[in-house]
Each structure stands twice: as C-alpha cells, then as structure tokens.
Amino acid sequence: MKKPNKEAYGESTIQLVEVEMTDNPLTEIDVDGTKVLLHVLNAKKFDPNCHCYALIETLKLQYVTMVDLIYSYGKLDTDVLNDKSQLKAFFESITRYNINCSTGRFPGIIHQPKDPTLANYFKLTLFDALQEANNNNFLIKYGVERKRKKKVKPSADEIKDDGLLVELMKTFYESITLSKVKRPTDSVEKTVSKTIKKKALLLKCGTIITAGGVENGKYFATFRTGYKRKENDVESIPSYLDGVYSLHIAGVDDEKFVSDPDYRKKFGEVFLQADILETLFAANGSQHPRFLYAGEYNEDDERMELGEDVGQAIKKLNDAMFPKNKEKSGEGR
C-alpha cells in the first residue's frame, strides 16, 4: 500500500509482513527476491500476545528499500490495518524520524498496546527477550596493550639530595674520568603502558537494500570501551565510554557471524580496532536520528571500507531528512 504520510525523501510504498518469533538466532525473510536475515527477539516465549513484523518501505524516487522490525502486543493486521482511523494513527507514529529514534534505543520499533495498563508490561517483556538474546553469538571483543619507555624528570618529592660531600666527590670523579655520574635530578626511564578493551553487542534489526539487491544490515549496537594507563606498575583509575545506537554495516555474512566464532572474532577485531562506534557516537552529538553508516567489511583485506554506493544512498536519505544540516549529513565516517 502507499504510505499515507509523504516523507521528506518522497513517496513510498509499505508492506507489513509478520515474522516468526523462535529461539533461532536468525530469521530469514524474502524482500523482492533478496534474502534478508534478521535477529528477531523471542518475546512470544514470555507472552503469546507478542508479535513481530517486518516493515518494508520502498522509495519511489530512489532505488532503495528499507526494512525494520516492529514489535506489537496483539496482531497488527486486525487491530490496525482494517480500521482507517487506527491506520492513520499508526502511520503517523512510524515516520522515518520516529523509526530511527526508536531503533537507536532498541533493536526494533515498539508499537504500544491500546490499553495503557499493558504498555509498561509489554516493554518489560521485550527487555526480558532482549536480555535472553545477550549471548556470545552476537558479542564481539577487542583488546590491546601498548608499552613504551620514556624519560622523565623526577618530581620534587622523588629527589633526594646527595649532600655537599657526595656532590664534590662526583664532580671530582667526572673531572678525572671524563664520564657522567648519575645525579638525583637526572631524567629516569619509566615504562608506560596503555590498555584498551572493547566489547559490543550487535543485533541485526533491519537493512537497506540498494539497486541490484545489494544489502547492508542495520545493527543495534551496545558497546563499552575501557581505557587504563599504568606507569611503573602504578595504575590509573579506568575510564569508560558507553553507547547505544543503530548503524548500518555492509559486507557482513550474518550466518557466519552468529555460527562461526572465528569469523566473528576476526570481524570484531577489524571493526572495533577502527574506532567506528566511538567516532559515530561522538560525531552524532546532536542526537539527530540520522542513518549512521559504518562502511563495508572487507574480510580478505581485514579492513573497513567506505562502500561508495551504499554511502551515497545513505547520504541522500540524510540530506532529505535534515536539509539544513547538509554539512553534517555525510556517510557518517
């Protein structure tokens, strides 16, 4: 059906397809011939009234199809799609701005039940399902310790005066041997180490499909980056950066990501080492619900690449959503 409210990026058509809630790590759906794998939270395990749908939106002016997950308490096809007033309210609640806001905090859109007394219960049920999904199939890690030697001047507290007699003896020794004698004020060599530990949970909650059926996934990410400094065995207080948002990553083999620990480990090291999560978190300080693009994973070269086709498509969407912020609405890298 045609989307009733016209978005900034032009007219679009909408499909709503119910997807199964199971304990399988990935659920497959077909989007106009393109195989799409998504992680669907099994909220039905906690309450049989929970349902999940794939919202498939195809743009008329661009060769772009966007897929997002919607979690509902009760079936949408009977409660919403057969009632004109509810249908209008439903589409007003799922503007692209609202979708991007929602999936920046949760791996899907939450369609609240009509009964307000059930709304909080429904959210808690979804978070129970989310907690169950927090396992090693979706967790990536990276850690590194860097050490270096450096010469520093001792502090005033560290300097112990030689005294006049010892100082005279050192001066005399230097004059006859022409060699340098160590003094309390001389620079000392210290070992400085910096430890960085990163971990992130990536749940695939959608995708963008560009011309030719090229898919790049939308991943809900929760991450923590820890930093610790040690100088001569004296450790500083660790500092942490925590973030939650959704971003698009191309080139990930979703089946291998959840089933092959070696693939997941390799991808995690490449992706986390590039500081993409931290950079996008800082760059989007305005908190506008933009399409954040992390680039394309190149497994053979073990690097993240820009991926121009996908990047340009996302740039156009961002520019349409925020025309006054074109200087900030690039590909996110």
mmCIF file of C-alpha atoms in Angstrom:
data_model
loop_
_atom_site.group_PDB
_atom_site.id
_atom_site.type_symbol
_atom_site.label_atom_id
_atom_site.label_comp_id
_atom_site.label_asym_id
_atom_site.label_seq_id
_atom_site.Cartn_x
_atom_site.Cartn_y
_atom_site.Cartn_z
ATOM 1 C CA MET A 1 0.000 0.000 0.000
ATOM 2 C CA LYS A 2 1.030 3.605 -0.492
ATOM 3 C CA LYS A 3 2.340 5.239 2.669
ATOM 4 C CA PRO A 4 -0.304 7.817 3.667
ATOM 5 C CA ASN A 5 2.079 10.450 5.026
ATOM 6 C CA LYS A 6 4.666 11.620 2.499
ATOM 7 C CA GLU A 7 8.186 11.644 3.918
ATOM 8 C CA ALA A 8 10.931 14.174 3.212
ATOM 9 C CA TYR A 9 12.585 11.702 0.837
ATOM 10 C CA GLY A 10 9.418 11.420 -1.278
ATOM 11 C CA GLU A 11 6.614 8.931 -1.762
ATOM 12 C CA SER A 12 6.969 5.309 -0.730
ATOM 13 C CA THR A 13 5.036 2.078 -0.513
ATOM 14 C CA ILE A 14 4.684 -0.056 2.617
ATOM 15 C CA GLN A 15 4.424 -3.793 3.264
ATOM 16 C CA LEU A 16 3.848 -5.307 6.677
ATOM 17 C CA VAL A 17 4.885 -8.961 6.950
ATOM 18 C CA GLU A 18 4.621 -10.975 10.161
ATOM 19 C CA VAL A 19 7.810 -12.852 11.044
ATOM 20 C CA GLU A 20 8.205 -15.793 13.378
ATOM 21 C CA MET A 21 9.455 -15.488 16.925
ATOM 22 C CA THR A 22 11.644 -18.517 17.641
ATOM 23 C CA ASP A 23 14.819 -19.390 19.527
ATOM 24 C CA ASN A 24 16.747 -19.478 16.240
ATOM 25 C CA PRO A 25 19.442 -16.768 16.195
ATOM 26 C CA LEU A 26 18.353 -15.541 12.746
ATOM 27 C CA THR A 27 15.049 -15.366 10.868
ATOM 28 C CA GLU A 28 15.003 -15.272 7.059
ATOM 29 C CA ILE A 29 12.578 -13.145 5.046
ATOM 30 C CA ASP A 30 12.348 -12.528 1.309
ATOM 31 C CA VAL A 31 12.273 -8.900 0.148
ATOM 32 C CA ASP A 32 11.549 -8.787 -3.581
ATOM 33 C CA GLY A 33 13.939 -11.655 -4.241
ATOM 34 C CA THR A 34 16.627 -10.537 -1.789
ATOM 35 C CA LYS A 35 17.332 -12.882 1.123
ATOM 36 C CA VAL A 36 17.400 -10.903 4.370
ATOM 37 C CA LEU A 37 18.436 -12.387 7.719
ATOM 38 C CA LEU A 38 17.285 -10.605 10.892
ATOM 39 C CA HIS A 39 17.570 -11.247 14.584
ATOM 40 C CA VAL A 40 14.032 -11.441 15.971
ATOM 41 C CA LEU A 41 13.642 -11.336 19.754
ATOM 42 C CA ASN A 42 11.529 -14.226 21.022
ATOM 43 C CA ALA A 43 9.110 -12.189 23.160
ATOM 44 C CA LYS A 44 6.358 -14.751 22.446
ATOM 45 C CA LYS A 45 8.254 -17.085 24.763
ATOM 46 C CA PHE A 46 7.328 -14.746 27.623
ATOM 47 C CA ASP A 47 3.832 -13.807 26.404
ATOM 48 C CA PRO A 48 1.894 -15.379 23.494
ATOM 49 C CA ASN A 49 0.281 -11.982 22.716
ATOM 50 C CA CYS A 50 3.611 -10.624 21.444
ATOM 51 C CA HIS A 51 4.099 -10.410 17.677
ATOM 52 C CA CYS A 52 6.825 -9.173 15.344
ATOM 53 C CA TYR A 53 6.535 -7.716 11.837
ATOM 54 C CA ALA A 54 8.923 -6.656 9.114
ATOM 55 C CA LEU A 55 8.090 -3.149 7.917
ATOM 56 C CA ILE A 56 9.239 -2.984 4.275
ATOM 57 C CA GLU A 57 9.330 0.521 2.810
ATOM 58 C CA THR A 58 10.261 1.076 -0.848
ATOM 59 C CA LEU A 59 11.078 4.598 -2.017
ATOM 60 C CA LYS A 60 9.643 5.833 -5.296
ATOM 61 C CA LEU A 61 12.373 8.357 -6.178
ATOM 62 C CA GLN A 62 15.372 6.253 -5.135
ATOM 63 C CA TYR A 63 16.305 2.632 -5.729
ATOM 64 C CA VAL A 64 16.163 1.981 -2.005
ATOM 65 C CA THR A 65 14.122 -0.403 0.155
ATOM 66 C CA MET A 66 14.296 -0.120 3.945
ATOM 67 C CA VAL A 67 13.394 -2.957 6.305
ATOM 68 C CA ASP A 68 12.773 -2.547 10.045
ATOM 69 C CA LEU A 69 11.321 -4.761 12.757
ATOM 70 C CA ILE A 70 8.139 -3.797 14.630
ATOM 71 C CA TYR A 71 7.195 -5.456 17.926
ATOM 72 C CA SER A 72 3.490 -5.364 18.773
ATOM 73 C CA TYR A 73 1.295 -6.519 21.620
ATOM 74 C CA GLY A 74 -1.547 -8.046 19.631
ATOM 75 C CA LYS A 75 -1.811 -8.639 15.890
ATOM 76 C CA LEU A 76 -1.376 -5.522 13.754
ATOM 77 C CA ASP A 77 -3.280 -6.854 10.755
ATOM 78 C CA THR A 78 -6.564 -6.996 12.659
ATOM 79 C CA ASP A 79 -6.079 -4.205 15.211
ATOM 80 C CA VAL A 80 -4.696 -1.594 12.816
ATOM 81 C CA LEU A 81 -4.882 -2.330 9.123
ATOM 82 C CA ASN A 82 -8.667 -2.810 8.962
ATOM 83 C CA ASP A 83 -9.550 0.424 10.736
ATOM 84 C CA LYS A 84 -8.996 3.712 8.868
ATOM 85 C CA SER A 85 -8.587 5.904 11.951
ATOM 86 C CA GLN A 86 -6.173 3.467 13.572
ATOM 87 C CA LEU A 87 -4.322 3.045 10.287
ATOM 88 C CA LYS A 88 -3.784 6.825 10.055
ATOM 89 C CA ALA A 89 -2.552 6.999 13.661
ATOM 90 C CA PHE A 90 -0.300 4.018 13.057
ATOM 91 C CA PHE A 91 1.473 5.616 10.102
ATOM 92 C CA GLU A 92 1.802 8.914 11.939
ATOM 93 C CA SER A 93 3.674 7.025 14.667
ATOM 94 C CA ILE A 94 6.095 5.325 12.273
ATOM 95 C CA THR A 95 7.583 8.252 10.390
ATOM 96 C CA ARG A 96 11.194 7.644 9.458
ATOM 97 C CA TYR A 97 12.249 10.150 12.130
ATOM 98 C CA ASN A 98 10.422 8.109 14.779
ATOM 99 C CA ILE A 99 11.696 4.812 13.403
ATOM 100 C CA ASN A 100 15.305 5.946 13.583
ATOM 101 C CA CYS A 101 14.743 7.335 17.093
ATOM 102 C CA SER A 102 13.191 4.047 18.265
ATOM 103 C CA THR A 103 15.846 1.781 16.788
ATOM 104 C CA GLY A 104 18.539 3.989 18.280
ATOM 105 C CA ARG A 105 17.439 2.740 21.700
ATOM 106 C CA PHE A 106 16.049 -0.742 20.987
ATOM 107 C CA PRO A 107 16.526 -3.407 18.263
ATOM 108 C CA GLY A 108 13.165 -2.644 16.688
ATOM 109 C CA ILE A 109 10.121 -0.365 16.796
ATOM 110 C CA ILE A 110 7.750 -0.832 19.720
ATOM 111 C CA HIS A 111 4.064 -0.486 18.838
ATOM 112 C CA GLN A 112 2.369 0.118 22.166
ATOM 113 C CA PRO A 113 -0.873 -1.697 23.068
ATOM 114 C CA LYS A 114 -4.056 0.391 23.154
ATOM 115 C CA ASP A 115 -4.548 -0.440 26.832
ATOM 116 C CA PRO A 116 -2.170 1.892 28.759
ATOM 117 C CA THR A 117 -2.028 -0.537 31.670
ATOM 118 C CA LEU A 118 -0.348 -3.069 29.353
ATOM 119 C CA ALA A 119 2.217 -0.656 27.878
ATOM 120 C CA ASN A 120 4.809 -0.922 30.658
ATOM 121 C CA TYR A 121 4.272 -4.686 30.949
ATOM 122 C CA PHE A 122 4.881 -5.056 27.197
ATOM 123 C CA LYS A 123 8.135 -3.100 27.407
ATOM 124 C CA LEU A 124 9.359 -5.237 30.290
ATOM 125 C CA THR A 125 8.502 -8.378 28.308
ATOM 126 C CA LEU A 126 10.560 -7.140 25.360
ATOM 127 C CA PHE A 127 13.510 -6.338 27.609
ATOM 128 C CA ASP A 128 13.312 -9.854 29.054
ATOM 129 C CA ALA A 129 13.611 -11.152 25.486
ATOM 130 C CA LEU A 130 16.498 -8.762 24.852
ATOM 131 C CA GLN A 131 18.364 -9.964 27.940
ATOM 132 C CA GLU A 132 17.999 -13.551 26.773
ATOM 133 C CA ALA A 133 19.489 -12.577 23.409
ATOM 134 C CA ASN A 134 22.595 -11.090 25.039
ATOM 135 C CA ASN A 135 24.850 -14.044 24.373
ATOM 136 C CA ASN A 136 28.162 -14.778 22.696
ATOM 137 C CA ASN A 137 26.542 -15.305 19.275
ATOM 138 C CA PHE A 138 26.312 -11.523 18.933
ATOM 139 C CA LEU A 139 29.201 -10.326 21.105
ATOM 140 C CA ILE A 140 32.461 -9.009 19.639
ATOM 141 C CA LYS A 141 35.589 -8.096 21.613
ATOM 142 C CA TYR A 142 38.969 -6.469 21.103
ATOM 143 C CA GLY A 143 41.805 -5.691 23.494
ATOM 144 C CA VAL A 144 45.315 -4.305 23.150
ATOM 145 C CA GLU A 145 48.119 -3.230 25.470
ATOM 146 C CA ARG A 146 50.782 -0.831 24.242
ATOM 147 C CA LYS A 147 54.018 -0.281 26.153
ATOM 148 C CA ARG A 148 56.721 2.311 25.694
ATOM 149 C CA LYS A 149 59.741 3.651 27.516
ATOM 150 C CA LYS A 150 60.085 7.315 28.267
ATOM 151 C CA LYS A 151 62.495 9.535 30.171
ATOM 152 C CA VAL A 152 61.032 11.924 32.702
ATOM 153 C CA LYS A 153 62.381 14.383 35.218
ATOM 154 C CA PRO A 154 61.772 13.217 38.783
ATOM 155 C CA SER A 155 59.290 15.195 40.839
ATOM 156 C CA ALA A 156 60.413 17.302 43.782
ATOM 157 C CA ASP A 157 59.205 14.609 46.174
ATOM 158 C CA GLU A 158 61.296 11.963 44.418
ATOM 159 C CA ILE A 159 64.572 13.948 44.539
ATOM 160 C CA LYS A 160 66.883 13.036 47.435
ATOM 161 C CA ASP A 161 69.752 15.488 47.782
ATOM 162 C CA ASP A 162 73.248 13.954 47.568
ATOM 163 C CA GLY A 163 74.640 16.359 50.117
ATOM 164 C CA LEU A 164 77.672 18.608 49.688
ATOM 165 C CA LEU A 165 80.388 15.954 50.232
ATOM 166 C CA VAL A 166 78.885 13.442 47.779
ATOM 167 C CA GLU A 167 78.359 16.187 45.208
ATOM 168 C CA LEU A 168 82.022 17.279 45.475
ATOM 169 C CA MET A 169 83.176 13.670 45.087
ATOM 170 C CA LYS A 170 81.033 13.202 41.965
ATOM 171 C CA THR A 171 82.356 16.417 40.433
ATOM 172 C CA PHE A 172 85.950 15.355 41.121
ATOM 173 C CA TYR A 173 85.319 11.878 39.609
ATOM 174 C CA GLU A 174 83.825 13.400 36.453
ATOM 175 C CA SER A 175 86.821 15.703 36.016
ATOM 176 C CA ILE A 176 89.369 12.892 36.063
ATOM 177 C CA THR A 177 87.397 10.210 34.183
ATOM 178 C CA LEU A 178 85.571 12.485 31.723
ATOM 179 C CA SER A 179 82.428 10.394 32.297
ATOM 180 C CA LYS A 180 78.950 11.358 33.520
ATOM 181 C CA VAL A 181 77.862 10.421 37.039
ATOM 182 C CA LYS A 182 74.198 9.932 37.856
ATOM 183 C CA ARG A 183 72.587 12.688 39.922
ATOM 184 C CA PRO A 184 69.184 12.836 41.687
ATOM 185 C CA THR A 185 67.880 15.428 39.226
ATOM 186 C CA ASP A 186 68.739 13.356 36.136
ATOM 187 C CA SER A 187 65.879 12.030 33.982
ATOM 188 C CA VAL A 188 64.807 8.488 34.760
ATOM 189 C CA GLU A 189 63.386 5.865 32.403
ATOM 190 C CA LYS A 190 59.864 4.702 33.092
ATOM 191 C CA THR A 191 57.662 2.083 31.467
ATOM 192 C CA VAL A 192 54.244 3.393 30.457
ATOM 193 C CA SER A 193 51.508 1.035 29.273
ATOM 194 C CA LYS A 194 48.045 1.800 27.920
ATOM 195 C CA THR A 195 45.366 -0.894 27.877
ATOM 196 C CA ILE A 196 42.257 -0.597 25.726
ATOM 197 C CA LYS A 197 39.443 -3.126 25.988
ATOM 198 C CA LYS A 198 36.332 -3.001 23.822
ATOM 199 C CA LYS A 199 33.199 -5.072 23.545
ATOM 200 C CA ALA A 200 29.973 -4.620 21.620
ATOM 201 C CA LEU A 201 26.720 -6.456 21.096
ATOM 202 C CA LEU A 202 25.363 -6.313 17.536
ATOM 203 C CA LEU A 203 21.773 -7.383 16.837
ATOM 204 C CA LYS A 204 20.565 -7.126 13.237
ATOM 205 C CA CYS A 205 17.243 -5.278 13.366
ATOM 206 C CA GLY A 206 16.869 -4.150 9.756
ATOM 207 C CA THR A 207 18.559 -3.434 6.472
ATOM 208 C CA ILE A 208 18.789 -1.088 3.493
ATOM 209 C CA ILE A 209 18.654 -2.647 0.029
ATOM 210 C CA THR A 210 20.016 -0.564 -2.843
ATOM 211 C CA ALA A 211 19.872 -1.058 -6.625
ATOM 212 C CA GLY A 212 20.709 -4.580 -7.758
ATOM 213 C CA GLY A 213 19.656 -6.168 -4.473
ATOM 214 C CA VAL A 214 22.787 -5.027 -2.607
ATOM 215 C CA GLU A 215 22.017 -5.341 1.095
ATOM 216 C CA ASN A 216 23.674 -3.674 4.059
ATOM 217 C CA GLY A 217 22.482 -4.523 7.523
ATOM 218 C CA LYS A 218 21.140 -2.290 10.251
ATOM 219 C CA TYR A 219 22.616 -3.352 13.579
ATOM 220 C CA PHE A 220 21.506 -2.293 17.024
ATOM 221 C CA ALA A 221 24.747 -1.780 18.932
ATOM 222 C CA THR A 222 25.502 -1.535 22.619
ATOM 223 C CA PHE A 223 29.180 -1.004 23.341
ATOM 224 C CA ARG A 224 31.697 -0.251 26.063
ATOM 225 C CA THR A 225 35.258 0.980 25.558
ATOM 226 C CA GLY A 226 37.585 0.905 28.563
ATOM 227 C CA TYR A 227 40.920 2.723 28.888
ATOM 228 C CA LYS A 228 43.540 2.228 31.590
ATOM 229 C CA ARG A 229 47.051 3.687 31.994
ATOM 230 C CA LYS A 230 49.885 2.220 34.044
ATOM 231 C CA GLU A 231 53.204 3.885 34.814
ATOM 232 C CA ASN A 232 55.890 1.889 36.641
ATOM 233 C CA ASP A 233 53.261 -0.569 37.951
ATOM 234 C CA VAL A 234 51.042 2.239 39.251
ATOM 235 C CA GLU A 235 47.611 2.033 37.585
ATOM 236 C CA SER A 236 45.305 4.947 36.903
ATOM 237 C CA ILE A 237 41.567 4.760 37.543
ATOM 238 C CA PRO A 238 39.983 3.159 34.414
ATOM 239 C CA SER A 239 37.763 5.345 32.248
ATOM 240 C CA TYR A 240 34.855 4.056 30.146
ATOM 241 C CA LEU A 241 32.765 5.147 27.185
ATOM 242 C CA ASP A 242 29.344 3.507 26.825
ATOM 243 C CA GLY A 243 26.975 3.920 23.896
ATOM 244 C CA VAL A 244 23.736 2.582 22.402
ATOM 245 C CA TYR A 245 22.518 3.271 18.848
ATOM 246 C CA SER A 246 21.844 1.648 15.462
ATOM 247 C CA LEU A 247 24.155 1.830 12.470
ATOM 248 C CA HIS A 248 24.479 0.291 9.017
ATOM 249 C CA ILE A 249 27.320 -2.088 8.151
ATOM 250 C CA ALA A 250 27.766 -3.634 4.708
ATOM 251 C CA GLY A 251 29.591 -6.836 3.811
ATOM 252 C CA VAL A 252 28.828 -8.887 6.952
ATOM 253 C CA ASP A 253 27.990 -12.561 6.474
ATOM 254 C CA ASP A 254 25.186 -12.784 9.037
ATOM 255 C CA GLU A 255 25.059 -16.593 9.096
ATOM 256 C CA LYS A 256 28.788 -16.897 9.767
ATOM 257 C CA PHE A 257 28.620 -14.035 12.263
ATOM 258 C CA VAL A 258 26.311 -15.997 14.584
ATOM 259 C CA SER A 259 27.581 -19.529 13.889
ATOM 260 C CA ASP A 260 31.335 -19.224 13.238
ATOM 261 C CA PRO A 261 33.337 -17.991 16.278
ATOM 262 C CA ASP A 262 36.481 -17.486 14.176
ATOM 263 C CA TYR A 263 34.646 -15.294 11.669
ATOM 264 C CA ARG A 264 33.028 -13.284 14.480
ATOM 265 C CA LYS A 265 36.376 -12.858 16.261
ATOM 266 C CA LYS A 266 38.117 -11.681 13.090
ATOM 267 C CA PHE A 267 35.316 -9.265 12.188
ATOM 268 C CA GLY A 268 35.178 -7.966 15.757
ATOM 269 C CA GLU A 269 38.886 -7.188 15.846
ATOM 270 C CA VAL A 270 38.793 -5.384 12.486
ATOM 271 C CA PHE A 271 35.607 -3.453 13.259
ATOM 272 C CA LEU A 272 36.377 -2.466 16.855
ATOM 273 C CA GLN A 273 40.000 -1.592 16.100
ATOM 274 C CA ALA A 274 38.775 1.027 13.612
ATOM 275 C CA ASP A 275 37.129 3.060 16.451
ATOM 276 C CA ILE A 276 33.937 3.377 14.385
ATOM 277 C CA LEU A 277 31.480 3.057 17.262
ATOM 278 C CA GLU A 278 33.215 5.731 19.316
ATOM 279 C CA THR A 279 33.641 8.066 16.329
ATOM 280 C CA LEU A 280 29.992 7.885 15.239
ATOM 281 C CA PHE A 281 28.849 8.260 18.851
ATOM 282 C CA ALA A 282 30.865 11.480 19.180
ATOM 283 C CA ALA A 283 30.072 12.787 15.670
ATOM 284 C CA ASN A 284 26.319 12.485 16.190
ATOM 285 C CA GLY A 285 26.406 14.688 19.282
ATOM 286 C CA SER A 286 23.242 16.475 18.139
ATOM 287 C CA GLN A 287 21.412 13.139 18.613
ATOM 288 C CA HIS A 288 19.512 13.625 15.341
ATOM 289 C CA PRO A 289 18.160 10.218 14.255
ATOM 290 C CA ARG A 290 20.341 10.016 11.160
ATOM 291 C CA PHE A 291 21.193 6.948 9.164
ATOM 292 C CA LEU A 292 24.658 6.160 10.544
ATOM 293 C CA TYR A 293 26.910 4.301 8.110
ATOM 294 C CA ALA A 294 29.976 2.422 9.356
ATOM 295 C CA GLY A 295 31.265 1.252 5.966
ATOM 296 C CA GLU A 296 31.794 -2.154 4.347
ATOM 297 C CA TYR A 297 33.660 -5.042 5.923
ATOM 298 C CA ASN A 298 36.374 -6.446 3.656
ATOM 299 C CA GLU A 299 37.190 -9.865 5.089
ATOM 300 C CA ASP A 300 40.070 -10.608 2.704
ATOM 301 C CA ASP A 301 41.925 -7.347 3.359
ATOM 302 C CA GLU A 302 40.844 -7.231 7.015
ATOM 303 C CA ARG A 303 39.677 -3.640 6.890
ATOM 304 C CA MET A 304 36.573 -1.446 6.841
ATOM 305 C CA GLU A 305 35.978 0.402 3.562
ATOM 306 C CA LEU A 306 33.736 3.332 2.687
ATOM 307 C CA GLY A 307 31.495 1.471 0.235
ATOM 308 C CA GLU A 308 30.561 4.352 -2.066
ATOM 309 C CA ASP A 309 27.237 3.056 -3.443
ATOM 310 C CA VAL A 310 25.723 2.466 -0.022
ATOM 311 C CA GLY A 311 27.315 5.614 1.376
ATOM 312 C CA GLN A 312 25.797 7.800 -1.318
ATOM 313 C CA ALA A 313 22.336 6.290 -0.828
ATOM 314 C CA ILE A 314 22.506 6.962 2.902
ATOM 315 C CA LYS A 315 23.823 10.479 2.309
ATOM 316 C CA LYS A 316 20.800 11.266 0.126
ATOM 317 C CA LEU A 317 18.439 9.985 2.821
ATOM 318 C CA ASN A 318 20.182 12.063 5.485
ATOM 319 C CA ASP A 319 20.146 15.186 3.314
ATOM 320 C CA ALA A 320 16.427 14.741 2.691
ATOM 321 C CA MET A 321 15.677 14.287 6.392
ATOM 322 C CA PHE A 322 17.856 17.209 7.533
ATOM 323 C CA PRO A 323 18.231 19.685 4.635
ATOM 324 C CA LYS A 324 19.582 22.430 6.916
ATOM 325 C CA ASN A 325 22.400 20.183 8.130
ATOM 326 C CA LYS A 326 23.885 19.061 4.839
ATOM 327 C CA GLU A 327 27.413 19.808 6.022
ATOM 328 C CA LYS A 328 26.859 17.284 8.837
ATOM 329 C CA SER A 329 24.849 14.688 6.988
ATOM 330 C CA GLY A 330 27.560 12.691 5.241
ATOM 331 C CA GLU A 331 28.110 8.999 5.295
ATOM 332 C CA GLY A 332 28.964 9.002 8.978
ATOM 333 C CA ARG A 333 32.698 8.442 8.540
#
